[in-house]
Amino acid sequence: MADLFTPLLAEEPAREALADGAMLLRGLALPFASALIEAIHGIAAISPFRHMVTAGGHAMSVATTNCGAAGWVSDRSGYRYDAIDPETRKPWPEMPECFAALAELAAIQAGHAQFRPDACLINRYVPGARLSLHQDRNERDFAQPIVSVSLGLPAIFRFGGIRRNDPVRKFALHHGDVVVWGGPARLRFHGVAELKDGFHDQLGRQRINLTFRRAR
DNA sequence: AAGTGCCG
DNA sequence: AGTC
């Protein structure tokens, strides 16, 4: 029964260790992509993408919305999680089932059990957009990992260390790739290099990133 | 208490 | 083009 293709079919998604506690799961989100994209449209119809402003008063090049019980927000007063979208003054849209299912699957695949995200930050990059090196540290429980899902145009993910000046490694992230970091890697600095121009069949000239966290 | 920001 |  076994033939040349059996090992390939039995194989799990390609995984690449980025660091102790950090894993890149290539293509894990591919089977979810259509459902994810449809759900993103629904979310954006309720809580539109907007360019948030940082504490320094600069508008981010990335456009943001959220779903889930808590949403990441930034304005001149700083960063925080809020149950209410400051633009609509209503709760963020509920987290779709396919979002939660993928996040949980990814965490398990990466060896982080018991991941229960209550927040999904949705970032939209158009060519030229970037996210400079930062830490995710506004969450209450650093025992819970971060799960990051890439859709659309490819991007260069920058993954550093615990200290800002630690060396930074770069990884190409494609449509369907998922990065999970937790444990000793939970507070690693990370960012996204300026997005290059291109065209993606499903999303056109953009990249959308889903970042799942347990905020509270 | 800054910070996922921009500039040279 | 990478780094400060």
PDB file of C-alpha atoms (C1' of nucleotides) in Angstrom:
ATOM      1  CA  MET A   1       0.000   0.000   0.000  1.00  0.00           C
ATOM      2  CA  ALA A   2       2.824   2.320   0.802  1.00  0.00           C
ATOM      3  CA  ASP A   3       4.107   4.182  -2.226  1.00  0.00           C
ATOM      4  CA  LEU A   4       6.352   7.141  -2.821  1.00  0.00           C
ATOM      5  CA  PHE A   5       3.652   9.607  -1.826  1.00  0.00           C
ATOM      6  CA  THR A   6       2.650   8.086   1.472  1.00  0.00           C
ATOM      7  CA  PRO A   7       5.374   9.805   3.499  1.00  0.00           C
ATOM      8  CA  LEU A   8       4.395  13.158   1.990  1.00  0.00           C
ATOM      9  CA  LEU A   9       0.704  12.733   2.709  1.00  0.00           C
ATOM     10  CA  ALA A  10       1.350  11.561   6.246  1.00  0.00           C
ATOM     11  CA  GLU A  11       3.668  14.452   6.907  1.00  0.00           C
ATOM     12  CA  GLU A  12       2.556  17.238   9.222  1.00  0.00           C
ATOM     13  CA  PRO A  13       2.890  20.837   8.084  1.00  0.00           C
ATOM     14  CA  ALA A  14       6.538  21.842   7.701  1.00  0.00           C
ATOM     15  CA  ARG A  15       7.768  23.314  10.921  1.00  0.00           C
ATOM     16  CA  GLU A  16      10.807  25.384  11.604  1.00  0.00           C
ATOM     17  CA  ALA A  17      12.143  26.245  15.056  1.00  0.00           C
ATOM     18  CA  LEU A  18      12.878  29.970  15.188  1.00  0.00           C
ATOM     19  CA  ALA A  19      14.178  29.898  18.731  1.00  0.00           C
ATOM     20  CA  ASP A  20      13.566  28.076  21.996  1.00  0.00           C
ATOM     21  CA  GLY A  21       9.773  28.398  22.353  1.00  0.00           C
ATOM     22  CA  ALA A  22       9.177  29.825  18.876  1.00  0.00           C
ATOM     23  CA  MET A  23       7.928  27.845  15.899  1.00  0.00           C
ATOM     24  CA  LEU A  24       7.042  28.609  12.292  1.00  0.00           C
ATOM     25  CA  LEU A  25       4.289  26.323  10.955  1.00  0.00           C
ATOM     26  CA  ARG A  26       4.376  26.655   7.201  1.00  0.00           C
ATOM     27  CA  GLY A  27       0.977  26.560   5.520  1.00  0.00           C
ATOM     28  CA  LEU A  28      -0.932  25.508   8.619  1.00  0.00           C
ATOM     29  CA  ALA A  29      -3.649  28.113   7.955  1.00  0.00           C
ATOM     30  CA  LEU A  30      -4.067  27.238   4.274  1.00  0.00           C
ATOM     31  CA  PRO A  31      -7.209  25.096   4.781  1.00  0.00           C
ATOM     32  CA  PHE A  32      -8.717  27.937   6.826  1.00  0.00           C
ATOM     33  CA  ALA A  33      -7.786  30.784   4.491  1.00  0.00           C
ATOM     34  CA  SER A  34     -11.072  31.263   2.638  1.00  0.00           C
ATOM     35  CA  ALA A  35     -13.141  31.139   5.825  1.00  0.00           C
ATOM     36  CA  LEU A  36     -10.702  33.494   7.537  1.00  0.00           C
ATOM     37  CA  ILE A  37     -10.835  36.043   4.717  1.00  0.00           C
ATOM     38  CA  GLU A  38     -14.607  35.984   4.603  1.00  0.00           C
ATOM     39  CA  ALA A  39     -14.760  36.473   8.366  1.00  0.00           C
ATOM     40  CA  ILE A  40     -12.311  39.373   8.179  1.00  0.00           C
ATOM     41  CA  HIS A  41     -14.621  41.150   5.731  1.00  0.00           C
ATOM     42  CA  GLY A  42     -17.490  40.697   8.184  1.00  0.00           C
ATOM     43  CA  ILE A  43     -15.430  42.055  11.066  1.00  0.00           C
ATOM     44  CA  ALA A  44     -14.222  45.062   9.074  1.00  0.00           C
ATOM     45  CA  ALA A  45     -17.833  45.863   8.128  1.00  0.00           C
ATOM     46  CA  ILE A  46     -18.560  46.329  11.855  1.00  0.00           C
ATOM     47  CA  SER A  47     -15.233  47.672  13.150  1.00  0.00           C
ATOM     48  CA  PRO A  48     -13.411  49.171  10.174  1.00  0.00           C
ATOM     49  CA  PHE A  49      -9.638  49.136   9.718  1.00  0.00           C
ATOM     50  CA  ARG A  50      -8.098  52.398  10.920  1.00  0.00           C
ATOM     51  CA  HIS A  51      -4.625  53.807  11.373  1.00  0.00           C
ATOM     52  CA  MET A  52      -4.056  54.062  15.091  1.00  0.00           C
ATOM     53  CA  VAL A  53      -1.733  56.674  16.553  1.00  0.00           C
ATOM     54  CA  THR A  54       1.174  55.816  18.826  1.00  0.00           C
ATOM     55  CA  ALA A  55       2.011  57.504  22.114  1.00  0.00           C
ATOM     56  CA  GLY A  56       4.524  59.600  20.204  1.00  0.00           C
ATOM     57  CA  GLY A  57       1.693  60.960  18.032  1.00  0.00           C
ATOM     58  CA  HIS A  58       2.668  59.100  14.846  1.00  0.00           C
ATOM     59  CA  ALA A  59       0.032  57.341  12.745  1.00  0.00           C
ATOM     60  CA  MET A  60       0.918  53.707  12.161  1.00  0.00           C
ATOM     61  CA  SER A  61       1.430  52.644   8.538  1.00  0.00           C
ATOM     62  CA  VAL A  62      -0.426  49.434   9.357  1.00  0.00           C
ATOM     63  CA  ALA A  63      -4.243  49.628   9.557  1.00  0.00           C
ATOM     64  CA  THR A  64      -5.851  47.826  12.474  1.00  0.00           C
ATOM     65  CA  THR A  65      -9.061  46.332  13.739  1.00  0.00           C
ATOM     66  CA  ASN A  66      -9.822  43.637  16.331  1.00  0.00           C
ATOM     67  CA  CYS A  67     -12.221  40.905  17.254  1.00  0.00           C
ATOM     68  CA  GLY A  68     -12.793  39.116  20.524  1.00  0.00           C
ATOM     69  CA  ALA A  69     -13.571  40.208  24.076  1.00  0.00           C
ATOM     70  CA  ALA A  70     -10.572  42.530  24.156  1.00  0.00           C
ATOM     71  CA  GLY A  71      -8.994  44.633  21.417  1.00  0.00           C
ATOM     72  CA  TRP A  72      -5.554  46.210  21.223  1.00  0.00           C
ATOM     73  CA  VAL A  73      -5.802  49.976  20.933  1.00  0.00           C
ATOM     74  CA  SER A  74      -3.303  52.795  20.735  1.00  0.00           C
ATOM     75  CA  ASP A  75      -3.692  56.545  20.950  1.00  0.00           C
ATOM     76  CA  ARG A  76      -1.685  59.468  22.320  1.00  0.00           C
ATOM     77  CA  SER A  77      -2.231  58.197  25.846  1.00  0.00           C
ATOM     78  CA  GLY A  78      -0.593  54.867  25.058  1.00  0.00           C
ATOM     79  CA  TYR A  79      -1.339  51.210  24.336  1.00  0.00           C
ATOM     80  CA  ARG A  80      -3.924  49.118  26.099  1.00  0.00           C
ATOM     81  CA  TYR A  81      -6.590  46.493  25.633  1.00  0.00           C
ATOM     82  CA  ASP A  82     -10.182  47.658  25.604  1.00  0.00           C
ATOM     83  CA  ALA A  83     -13.467  45.761  25.264  1.00  0.00           C
ATOM     84  CA  ILE A  84     -14.886  48.728  23.344  1.00  0.00           C
ATOM     85  CA  ASP A  85     -13.854  49.913  19.875  1.00  0.00           C
ATOM     86  CA  PRO A  86     -13.116  53.625  20.412  1.00  0.00           C
ATOM     87  CA  GLU A  87     -14.303  54.419  16.862  1.00  0.00           C
ATOM     88  CA  THR A  88     -17.691  52.726  17.014  1.00  0.00           C
ATOM     89  CA  ARG A  89     -18.048  52.901  20.825  1.00  0.00           C
ATOM     90  CA  LYS A  90     -19.366  49.376  20.667  1.00  0.00           C
ATOM     91  CA  PRO A  91     -17.778  46.059  21.632  1.00  0.00           C
ATOM     92  CA  TRP A  92     -15.390  44.577  19.100  1.00  0.00           C
ATOM     93  CA  PRO A  93     -16.976  41.901  16.874  1.00  0.00           C
ATOM     94  CA  GLU A  94     -17.051  38.429  18.349  1.00  0.00           C
ATOM     95  CA  MET A  95     -14.146  36.139  17.538  1.00  0.00           C
ATOM     96  CA  PRO A  96     -15.299  33.768  14.749  1.00  0.00           C
ATOM     97  CA  GLU A  97     -15.148  30.041  15.448  1.00  0.00           C
ATOM     98  CA  CYS A  98     -12.656  29.410  12.650  1.00  0.00           C
ATOM     99  CA  PHE A  99     -10.294  31.974  14.216  1.00  0.00           C
ATOM    100  CA  ALA A 100     -10.345  30.337  17.635  1.00  0.00           C
ATOM    101  CA  ALA A 101     -10.044  26.859  16.143  1.00  0.00           C
ATOM    102  CA  LEU A 102      -6.972  27.762  14.108  1.00  0.00           C
ATOM    103  CA  ALA A 103      -5.307  29.576  17.015  1.00  0.00           C
ATOM    104  CA  GLU A 104      -5.820  26.621  19.297  1.00  0.00           C
ATOM    105  CA  LEU A 105      -4.580  24.159  16.674  1.00  0.00           C
ATOM    106  CA  ALA A 106      -1.467  26.244  16.037  1.00  0.00           C
ATOM    107  CA  ALA A 107      -0.645  26.522  19.736  1.00  0.00           C
ATOM    108  CA  ILE A 108      -0.986  22.765  20.175  1.00  0.00           C
ATOM    109  CA  GLN A 109       1.170  22.083  17.098  1.00  0.00           C
ATOM    110  CA  ALA A 110       3.826  24.376  18.539  1.00  0.00           C
ATOM    111  CA  GLY A 111       3.751  22.651  21.911  1.00  0.00           C
ATOM    112  CA  HIS A 112       1.809  25.285  23.861  1.00  0.00           C
ATOM    113  CA  ALA A 113      -1.249  23.619  25.360  1.00  0.00           C
ATOM    114  CA  GLN A 114      -4.182  25.417  26.922  1.00  0.00           C
ATOM    115  CA  PHE A 115      -4.123  28.512  24.709  1.00  0.00           C
ATOM    116  CA  ARG A 116      -7.356  30.445  25.158  1.00  0.00           C
ATOM    117  CA  PRO A 117      -7.151  33.672  23.158  1.00  0.00           C
ATOM    118  CA  ASP A 118      -9.575  36.435  24.090  1.00  0.00           C
ATOM    119  CA  ALA A 119      -8.153  38.937  21.616  1.00  0.00           C
ATOM    120  CA  CYS A 120      -7.344  38.906  17.932  1.00  0.00           C
ATOM    121  CA  LEU A 121      -5.537  41.928  16.548  1.00  0.00           C
ATOM    122  CA  ILE A 122      -6.026  42.194  12.782  1.00  0.00           C
ATOM    123  CA  ASN A 123      -3.361  44.190  10.975  1.00  0.00           C
ATOM    124  CA  ARG A 124      -3.574  45.148   7.311  1.00  0.00           C
ATOM    125  CA  TYR A 125      -0.383  45.980   5.432  1.00  0.00           C
ATOM    126  CA  VAL A 126      -0.333  47.604   2.008  1.00  0.00           C
ATOM    127  CA  PRO A 127       2.959  47.954   0.107  1.00  0.00           C
ATOM    128  CA  GLY A 128       5.199  50.309   2.086  1.00  0.00           C
ATOM    129  CA  ALA A 129       3.613  49.485   5.459  1.00  0.00           C
ATOM    130  CA  ARG A 130       5.818  48.135   8.252  1.00  0.00           C
ATOM    131  CA  LEU A 131       5.842  47.455  11.951  1.00  0.00           C
ATOM    132  CA  SER A 132       8.997  48.310  13.782  1.00  0.00           C
ATOM    133  CA  LEU A 133      10.587  46.034  16.335  1.00  0.00           C
ATOM    134  CA  HIS A 134       8.532  45.747  19.524  1.00  0.00           C
ATOM    135  CA  GLN A 135       7.515  43.416  22.345  1.00  0.00           C
ATOM    136  CA  ASP A 136       3.994  42.215  23.082  1.00  0.00           C
ATOM    137  CA  ARG A 137       3.894  43.003  26.768  1.00  0.00           C
ATOM    138  CA  ASN A 138       0.506  44.510  27.498  1.00  0.00           C
ATOM    139  CA  GLU A 139      -1.023  41.118  28.219  1.00  0.00           C
ATOM    140  CA  ARG A 140      -1.613  39.914  31.751  1.00  0.00           C
ATOM    141  CA  ASP A 141      -0.371  36.343  31.448  1.00  0.00           C
ATOM    142  CA  PHE A 142       2.948  35.797  29.688  1.00  0.00           C
ATOM    143  CA  ALA A 143       2.485  32.045  30.122  1.00  0.00           C
ATOM    144  CA  GLN A 144       0.079  32.213  27.165  1.00  0.00           C
ATOM    145  CA  PRO A 145       1.762  32.287  23.742  1.00  0.00           C
ATOM    146  CA  ILE A 146       1.284  34.588  20.781  1.00  0.00           C
ATOM    147  CA  VAL A 147      -0.108  33.082  17.569  1.00  0.00           C
ATOM    148  CA  SER A 148       0.422  35.031  14.345  1.00  0.00           C
ATOM    149  CA  VAL A 149      -1.273  34.096  11.049  1.00  0.00           C
ATOM    150  CA  SER A 150      -0.152  35.469   7.675  1.00  0.00           C
ATOM    151  CA  LEU A 151      -2.537  35.987   4.748  1.00  0.00           C
ATOM    152  CA  GLY A 152      -2.024  37.590   1.358  1.00  0.00           C
ATOM    153  CA  LEU A 153       1.255  39.134   0.204  1.00  0.00           C
ATOM    154  CA  PRO A 154       4.475  37.682   1.601  1.00  0.00           C
ATOM    155  CA  ALA A 155       6.426  39.642   4.198  1.00  0.00           C
ATOM    156  CA  ILE A 156       9.758  39.562   5.969  1.00  0.00           C
ATOM    157  CA  PHE A 157       9.251  38.779   9.664  1.00  0.00           C
ATOM    158  CA  ARG A 158      11.979  40.156  11.917  1.00  0.00           C
ATOM    159  CA  PHE A 159      12.570  38.115  15.043  1.00  0.00           C
ATOM    160  CA  GLY A 160      14.950  39.389  17.686  1.00  0.00           C
ATOM    161  CA  GLY A 161      15.752  38.543  21.285  1.00  0.00           C
ATOM    162  CA  ILE A 162      14.608  39.615  24.720  1.00  0.00           C
ATOM    163  CA  ARG A 163      16.671  42.803  24.642  1.00  0.00           C
ATOM    164  CA  ARG A 164      16.107  45.447  22.021  1.00  0.00           C
ATOM    165  CA  ASN A 165      19.696  45.287  20.812  1.00  0.00           C
ATOM    166  CA  ASP A 166      19.849  41.518  20.468  1.00  0.00           C
ATOM    167  CA  PRO A 167      20.549  40.360  16.911  1.00  0.00           C
ATOM    168  CA  VAL A 168      17.521  40.104  14.621  1.00  0.00           C
ATOM    169  CA  ARG A 169      16.870  37.217  12.250  1.00  0.00           C
ATOM    170  CA  LYS A 170      14.592  37.458   9.203  1.00  0.00           C
ATOM    171  CA  PHE A 171      12.112  34.923   7.908  1.00  0.00           C
ATOM    172  CA  ALA A 172       9.898  35.085   4.850  1.00  0.00           C
ATOM    173  CA  LEU A 173       6.253  34.600   5.777  1.00  0.00           C
ATOM    174  CA  HIS A 174       3.786  33.487   3.102  1.00  0.00           C
ATOM    175  CA  HIS A 175       0.017  33.140   2.815  1.00  0.00           C
ATOM    176  CA  GLY A 176      -1.069  30.487   5.304  1.00  0.00           C
ATOM    177  CA  ASP A 177       2.053  30.496   7.471  1.00  0.00           C
ATOM    178  CA  VAL A 178       1.629  30.616  11.240  1.00  0.00           C
ATOM    179  CA  VAL A 179       4.215  31.706  13.808  1.00  0.00           C
ATOM    180  CA  VAL A 180       3.820  30.803  17.465  1.00  0.00           C
ATOM    181  CA  TRP A 181       6.041  32.110  20.242  1.00  0.00           C
ATOM    182  CA  GLY A 182       5.731  31.553  23.957  1.00  0.00           C
ATOM    183  CA  GLY A 183       7.583  30.320  27.009  1.00  0.00           C
ATOM    184  CA  PRO A 184      11.170  31.598  26.897  1.00  0.00           C
ATOM    185  CA  ALA A 185      10.422  33.354  23.577  1.00  0.00           C
ATOM    186  CA  ARG A 186       7.254  35.116  24.740  1.00  0.00           C
ATOM    187  CA  LEU A 187       8.872  38.538  25.180  1.00  0.00           C
ATOM    188  CA  ARG A 188      11.116  38.461  22.144  1.00  0.00           C
ATOM    189  CA  PHE A 189      11.205  41.603  20.043  1.00  0.00           C
ATOM    190  CA  HIS A 190       9.654  41.197  16.613  1.00  0.00           C
ATOM    191  CA  GLY A 191       8.452  43.263  13.678  1.00  0.00           C
ATOM    192  CA  VAL A 192       7.688  43.279   9.978  1.00  0.00           C
ATOM    193  CA  ALA A 193       9.921  44.821   7.298  1.00  0.00           C
ATOM    194  CA  GLU A 194       8.424  47.269   4.820  1.00  0.00           C
ATOM    195  CA  LEU A 195       6.003  45.325   2.635  1.00  0.00           C
ATOM    196  CA  LYS A 196       7.088  44.958  -0.968  1.00  0.00           C
ATOM    197  CA  ASP A 197       4.618  45.519  -3.769  1.00  0.00           C
ATOM    198  CA  GLY A 198       2.928  42.511  -5.285  1.00  0.00           C
ATOM    199  CA  PHE A 199      -0.437  40.948  -6.001  1.00  0.00           C
ATOM    200  CA  HIS A 200      -2.102  38.064  -4.202  1.00  0.00           C
ATOM    201  CA  ASP A 201      -4.921  36.084  -5.828  1.00  0.00           C
ATOM    202  CA  GLN A 202      -7.237  36.221  -2.830  1.00  0.00           C
ATOM    203  CA  LEU A 203      -6.251  39.514  -1.191  1.00  0.00           C
ATOM    204  CA  GLY A 204      -4.788  41.659  -3.959  1.00  0.00           C
ATOM    205  CA  ARG A 205      -2.180  44.234  -2.958  1.00  0.00           C
ATOM    206  CA  GLN A 206      -2.217  43.609   0.761  1.00  0.00           C
ATOM    207  CA  ARG A 207      -1.142  41.392   3.595  1.00  0.00           C
ATOM    208  CA  ILE A 208      -3.382  40.675   6.554  1.00  0.00           C
ATOM    209  CA  ASN A 209      -1.977  39.401   9.809  1.00  0.00           C
ATOM    210  CA  LEU A 210      -4.024  37.894  12.619  1.00  0.00           C
ATOM    211  CA  THR A 211      -2.385  38.007  16.043  1.00  0.00           C
ATOM    212  CA  PHE A 212      -4.030  36.002  18.778  1.00  0.00           C
ATOM    213  CA  ARG A 213      -3.364  36.786  22.409  1.00  0.00           C
ATOM    214  CA  ARG A 214      -4.742  36.163  25.842  1.00  0.00           C
ATOM    215  CA  ALA A 215      -5.022  39.765  26.957  1.00  0.00           C
ATOM    216  CA  ARG A 216      -6.797  39.209  30.251  1.00  0.00           C
TER     217      ARG A 216
ATOM    218  C1'  DA B   1       7.207  54.509  32.381  1.00  0.00           C
ATOM    219  C1'  DA B   2       7.271  54.201  27.659  1.00  0.00           C
ATOM    220  C1'  DG B   3       5.983  51.763  23.814  1.00  0.00           C
ATOM    221  C1'  DT B   4       4.298  48.789  17.464  1.00  0.00           C
ATOM    222  C1'  DG B   5       6.744  55.998  15.394  1.00  0.00           C
ATOM    223  C1'  DC B   6      10.018  58.746  11.883  1.00  0.00           C
ATOM    224  C1'  DC B   7      14.386  60.706  10.487  1.00  0.00           C
ATOM    225  C1'  DG B   8      19.329  61.299   9.365  1.00  0.00           C
TER     226       DG B   8
ATOM    227  C1'  DA C   1      21.699  48.426   2.741  1.00  0.00           C
ATOM    228  C1'  DG C   2      22.313  47.793   7.643  1.00  0.00           C
ATOM    229  C1'  DT C   3      22.853  49.994  11.889  1.00  0.00           C
ATOM    230  C1'  DC C   4      22.866  53.523  15.163  1.00  0.00           C
TER     231       DC C   4
END
